[in-house]
Amino acid sequence: MHVKIEKSWKDKLSKEFDKDYFLELAKFVKSEYQNKTIYPPAKEIFKVFDACPFDEVKVVILGQDPYHGPGQANGLCFSVRPGVPMPPSLVNIFKERKADLGKSMPPNGDLTGWAQQGVLLLNATLTVAEKSPGSHQKKGWENFTDTVIQKLSEDKENLVFILWGAYAQKKGAIINRNKHYVIESAHPSPFAAHRGFFGSKPFSRCNQFLNSKDKEIIEW
C-alpha cells in the first residue's frame, strides 16, 4: 500500500502499511473522510512525521486524540492552528512552561516550532470525527502508533519521553527505560492538572537530560 509519509519514517514503518489491520484502518478512514467531517485535514494525518523525521527525534510527547472542533487539529498533539483559541490543556501546558522556564504566553498555540526542533508530538489516534472524541479509537491507529514508539525505543538512544496522564503512561509501558529518560505526571487538562502536572517541570527536566547527553536543548 502506498502511504505518503516522510522518507525516514517510511523506511522504518513500511512493513506496517501492508498488514491487515492497517489495510482495514485505511479503508475505514477513507470512508469516514468521504462521509463525515474528520480532523485533521486529510493531508495532515501524517504531519507529525513530516515535521519531525525519525533521525531528528529527541523528545516524544504522547497525546490521545486529535482535537475534534472546527479548525483546531493540525496533526500535532496538543497543537492548534494560529488564530484558533487555545484549548484548556494547552493553556495549562503554557502555564507550566511559564512557571518552569519563565516564558510568557505565546501569541498562538501552534507547536510546529517544537516539532522542527526534534519534538515528536504524537497522538495515539491520528484522526477523529467532528465533535465526537474517541470516534476513531480501536480502529487500528493504536497498533500503528505503538509500532512508532517501539521503533523509537529500539533504534534510538537517550530520547526523552514525556507522558502526561494515565493513558499516555499505559501506552508508554513498552519504552526501554534503561536507554531513555521518561518524564511522567498528571495530564494538563483542567480536571487533572492540579494533581501533579503543575510543578512537574517537564521542560527544564527534559533540557537538563539532553544537555547531559551533549544534545542541543529544545527552545520551548
GROMACS .gro file of C-alpha atoms in nm:
model
  220
    1MET     CA    1   0.000   0.000   0.000
    2HIS     CA    2   0.131   0.348  -0.089
    3VAL     CA    3   0.127   0.588   0.206
    4LYS     CA    4   0.266   0.938   0.166
    5ILE     CA    5   0.490   0.987   0.468
    6GLU     CA    6   0.835   1.135   0.532
    7LYS     CA    7   1.109   0.908   0.390
    8SER     CA    8   1.298   0.816   0.709
    9TRP     CA    9   0.970   0.716   0.873
   10LYS     CA   10   0.860   0.528   0.563
   11ASP     CA   11   1.179   0.323   0.583
   12LYS     CA   12   1.103   0.234   0.946
   13LEU     CA   13   0.730   0.170   0.907
   14SER     CA   14   0.689   0.033   0.554
   15LYS     CA   15   0.602  -0.319   0.674
   16GLU     CA   16   0.308  -0.181   0.876
   17PHE     CA   17   0.132  -0.042   0.569
   18ASP     CA   18   0.075  -0.389   0.422
   19LYS     CA   19  -0.053  -0.551   0.741
   20ASP     CA   20  -0.420  -0.649   0.756
   21TYR     CA   21  -0.501  -0.414   1.044
   22PHE     CA   22  -0.360  -0.115   0.855
   23LEU     CA   23  -0.543  -0.200   0.534
   24GLU     CA   24  -0.869  -0.220   0.733
   25LEU     CA   25  -0.782   0.107   0.908
   26ALA     CA   26  -0.710   0.281   0.576
   27LYS     CA   27  -1.044   0.163   0.435
   28PHE     CA   28  -1.228   0.290   0.744
   29VAL     CA   29  -1.051   0.628   0.747
   30LYS     CA   30  -1.108   0.683   0.372
   31SER     CA   31  -1.479   0.613   0.413
   32GLU     CA   32  -1.502   0.847   0.712
   33TYR     CA   33  -1.341   1.136   0.519
   34GLN     CA   34  -1.583   1.078   0.231
   35ASN     CA   35  -1.894   1.078   0.451
   36LYS     CA   36  -1.824   1.298   0.755
   37THR     CA   37  -1.622   1.594   0.874
   38ILE     CA   38  -1.295   1.444   1.001
   39TYR     CA   39  -0.995   1.611   1.163
   40PRO     CA   40  -0.720   1.692   1.092
   41PRO     CA   41  -0.747   1.767   0.717
   42ALA     CA   42  -0.650   1.451   0.526
   43LYS     CA   43  -0.322   1.597   0.403
   44GLU     CA   44  -0.213   1.649   0.766
   45ILE     CA   45  -0.282   1.298   0.902
   46PHE     CA   46   0.091   1.221   0.895
   47LYS     CA   47   0.214   1.576   0.957
   48VAL     CA   48   0.370   1.464   1.288
   49PHE     CA   49   0.620   1.256   1.088
   50ASP     CA   50   0.677   1.512   0.813
   51ALA     CA   51   0.754   1.780   1.072
   52CYS     CA   52   0.997   1.562   1.267
   53PRO     CA   53   1.196   1.299   1.071
   54PHE     CA   54   1.300   0.981   1.255
   55ASP     CA   55   1.668   1.072   1.268
   56GLU     CA   56   1.591   1.410   1.426
   57VAL     CA   57   1.364   1.293   1.710
   58LYS     CA   58   1.499   1.390   2.054
   59VAL     CA   59   1.177   1.416   2.255
   60VAL     CA   60   0.838   1.241   2.230
   61ILE     CA   61   0.518   1.385   2.378
   62LEU     CA   62   0.224   1.144   2.366
   63GLY     CA   63  -0.134   1.261   2.324
   64GLN     CA   64  -0.456   1.066   2.277
   65ASP     CA   65  -0.695   1.202   2.010
   66PRO     CA   66  -0.673   1.499   1.773
   67TYR     CA   67  -0.890   1.796   1.871
   68HIS     CA   68  -1.243   1.749   1.735
   69GLY     CA   69  -1.356   2.111   1.697
   70PRO     CA   70  -1.358   2.309   1.369
   71GLY     CA   71  -1.012   2.423   1.259
   72GLN     CA   72  -0.832   2.305   1.573
   73ALA     CA   73  -0.635   1.991   1.485
   74ASN     CA   74  -0.318   2.038   1.279
   75GLY     CA   75  -0.166   1.690   1.300
   76LEU     CA   76   0.046   1.754   1.610
   77CYS     CA   77  -0.077   1.656   1.957
   78PHE     CA   78  -0.187   1.944   2.185
   79SER     CA   79  -0.121   2.191   1.900
   80VAL     CA   80  -0.374   2.418   1.727
   81ARG     CA   81  -0.355   2.638   1.419
   82PRO     CA   82  -0.263   3.006   1.458
   83GLY     CA   83  -0.575   3.212   1.519
   84VAL     CA   84  -0.762   2.926   1.691
   85PRO     CA   85  -0.831   2.979   2.065
   86MET     CA   86  -0.611   2.756   2.280
   87PRO     CA   87  -0.789   2.459   2.439
   88PRO     CA   88  -0.764   2.441   2.822
   89SER     CA   89  -0.497   2.166   2.825
   90LEU     CA   90  -0.271   2.373   2.602
   91VAL     CA   91  -0.325   2.682   2.818
   92ASN     CA   92  -0.213   2.474   3.118
   93ILE     CA   93   0.094   2.349   2.928
   94PHE     CA   94   0.197   2.710   2.870
   95LYS     CA   95   0.122   2.800   3.234
   96GLU     CA   96   0.359   2.524   3.345
   97ARG     CA   97   0.615   2.640   3.090
   98LYS     CA   98   0.599   2.988   3.243
   99ALA     CA   99   0.641   2.850   3.597
  100ASP     CA  100   0.923   2.621   3.483
  101LEU     CA  101   1.115   2.844   3.240
  102GLY     CA  102   0.974   3.194   3.294
  103LYS     CA  103   0.843   3.219   2.937
  104SER     CA  104   0.530   3.424   2.881
  105MET     CA  105   0.218   3.305   2.697
  106PRO     CA  106   0.286   3.273   2.321
  107PRO     CA  107   0.075   3.454   2.057
  108ASN     CA  108  -0.080   3.127   1.939
  109GLY     CA  109  -0.097   2.755   2.015
  110ASP     CA  110   0.085   2.623   1.708
  111LEU     CA  111   0.359   2.386   1.829
  112THR     CA  112   0.518   2.331   1.487
  113GLY     CA  113   0.831   2.510   1.613
  114TRP     CA  114   0.875   2.239   1.877
  115ALA     CA  115   0.839   1.965   1.614
  116GLN     CA  116   1.103   2.128   1.394
  117GLN     CA  117   1.350   2.103   1.683
  118GLY     CA  118   1.301   1.728   1.728
  119VAL     CA  119   0.988   1.702   1.945
  120LEU     CA  120   0.759   1.431   1.809
  121LEU     CA  121   0.405   1.539   1.904
  122LEU     CA  122   0.236   1.202   1.861
  123ASN     CA  123  -0.131   1.130   1.916
  124ALA     CA  124  -0.221   0.764   1.978
  125THR     CA  125  -0.507   0.804   1.728
  126LEU     CA  126  -0.433   1.018   1.423
  127THR     CA  127  -0.789   1.103   1.312
  128VAL     CA  128  -1.124   1.185   1.475
  129ALA     CA  129  -1.480   1.274   1.367
  130GLU     CA  130  -1.604   1.627   1.433
  131LYS     CA  131  -1.746   1.675   1.785
  132SER     CA  132  -1.700   1.304   1.854
  133PRO     CA  133  -1.396   1.242   2.076
  134GLY     CA  134  -1.270   0.885   2.067
  135SER     CA  135  -1.463   0.806   1.749
  136HIS     CA  136  -1.157   0.662   1.570
  137GLN     CA  137  -1.014   0.476   1.867
  138LYS     CA  138  -0.972   0.097   1.849
  139LYS     CA  139  -0.976   0.101   1.468
  140GLY     CA  140  -0.605   0.027   1.427
  141TRP     CA  141  -0.433   0.359   1.489
  142GLU     CA  142  -0.315   0.246   1.833
  143ASN     CA  143  -0.137  -0.057   1.678
  144PHE     CA  144   0.037   0.175   1.435
  145THR     CA  145   0.147   0.429   1.695
  146ASP     CA  146   0.261   0.150   1.928
  147THR     CA  147   0.494   0.043   1.647
  148VAL     CA  148   0.620   0.403   1.617
  149ILE     CA  149   0.705   0.408   1.989
  150GLN     CA  150   0.864   0.064   1.971
  151LYS     CA  151   1.087   0.164   1.676
  152LEU     CA  152   1.199   0.478   1.858
  153SER     CA  153   1.268   0.284   2.176
  154GLU     CA  154   1.463   0.008   1.998
  155ASP     CA  155   1.652   0.202   1.732
  156LYS     CA  156   1.745   0.521   1.917
  157GLU     CA  157   1.914   0.608   2.247
  158ASN     CA  158   1.875   0.884   2.506
  159LEU     CA  159   1.533   1.008   2.396
  160VAL     CA  160   1.308   1.192   2.637
  161PHE     CA  161   0.952   1.058   2.654
  162ILE     CA  162   0.700   1.294   2.820
  163LEU     CA  163   0.392   1.102   2.931
  164TRP     CA  164   0.107   1.314   3.065
  165GLY     CA  165  -0.181   1.123   3.223
  166ALA     CA  166  -0.271   0.757   3.268
  167TYR     CA  167  -0.345   0.690   2.902
  168ALA     CA  168   0.000   0.805   2.783
  169GLN     CA  169   0.170   0.625   3.070
  170LYS     CA  170  -0.001   0.298   2.983
  171LYS     CA  171   0.093   0.338   2.616
  172GLY     CA  172   0.450   0.417   2.718
  173ALA     CA  173   0.492   0.085   2.901
  174ILE     CA  174   0.685  -0.053   2.600
  175ILE     CA  175   0.960   0.212   2.629
  176ASN     CA  176   1.302   0.077   2.732
  177ARG     CA  177   1.377   0.290   3.038
  178ASN     CA  178   1.736   0.170   3.051
  179LYS     CA  179   1.800   0.355   2.723
  180HIS     CA  180   1.566   0.652   2.752
  181TYR     CA  181   1.453   0.916   3.003
  182VAL     CA  182   1.082   0.908   3.086
  183ILE     CA  183   0.903   1.204   3.248
  184GLU     CA  184   0.557   1.119   3.386
  185SER     CA  185   0.295   1.334   3.554
  186ALA     CA  186  -0.078   1.402   3.564
  187HIS     CA  187  -0.245   1.523   3.244
  188PRO     CA  188  -0.255   1.901   3.176
  189SER     CA  189  -0.635   1.901   3.141
  190PRO     CA  190  -0.823   2.121   3.391
  191PHE     CA  191  -0.960   1.804   3.553
  192ALA     CA  192  -0.613   1.668   3.639
  193ALA     CA  193  -0.350   1.943   3.616
  194HIS     CA  194  -0.362   2.022   3.989
  195ARG     CA  195  -0.289   1.659   4.072
  196GLY     CA  196   0.077   1.675   3.975
  197PHE     CA  197   0.108   1.835   3.632
  198PHE     CA  198   0.161   2.183   3.773
  199GLY     CA  199   0.505   2.192   3.929
  200SER     CA  200   0.634   1.886   3.741
  201LYS     CA  201   0.888   2.097   3.544
  202PRO     CA  202   0.892   1.876   3.232
  203PHE     CA  203   1.061   2.137   3.012
  204SER     CA  204   1.362   2.206   3.229
  205ARG     CA  205   1.400   1.838   3.323
  206CYS     CA  206   1.396   1.744   2.955
  207ASN     CA  207   1.660   2.002   2.869
  208GLN     CA  208   1.881   1.903   3.163
  209PHE     CA  209   1.881   1.546   3.033
  210LEU     CA  210   1.952   1.650   2.672
  211ASN     CA  211   2.234   1.873   2.796
  212SER     CA  212   2.382   1.585   2.996
  213LYS     CA  213   2.395   1.378   2.675
  214ASP     CA  214   2.556   1.662   2.474
  215LYS     CA  215   2.239   1.712   2.272
  216GLU     CA  216   2.105   2.051   2.173
  217ILE     CA  217   1.829   2.157   2.412
  218ILE     CA  218   1.475   2.245   2.300
  219GLU     CA  219   1.373   2.611   2.278
  220TRP     CA  220   1.030   2.551   2.430
   0.00000   0.00000   0.00000
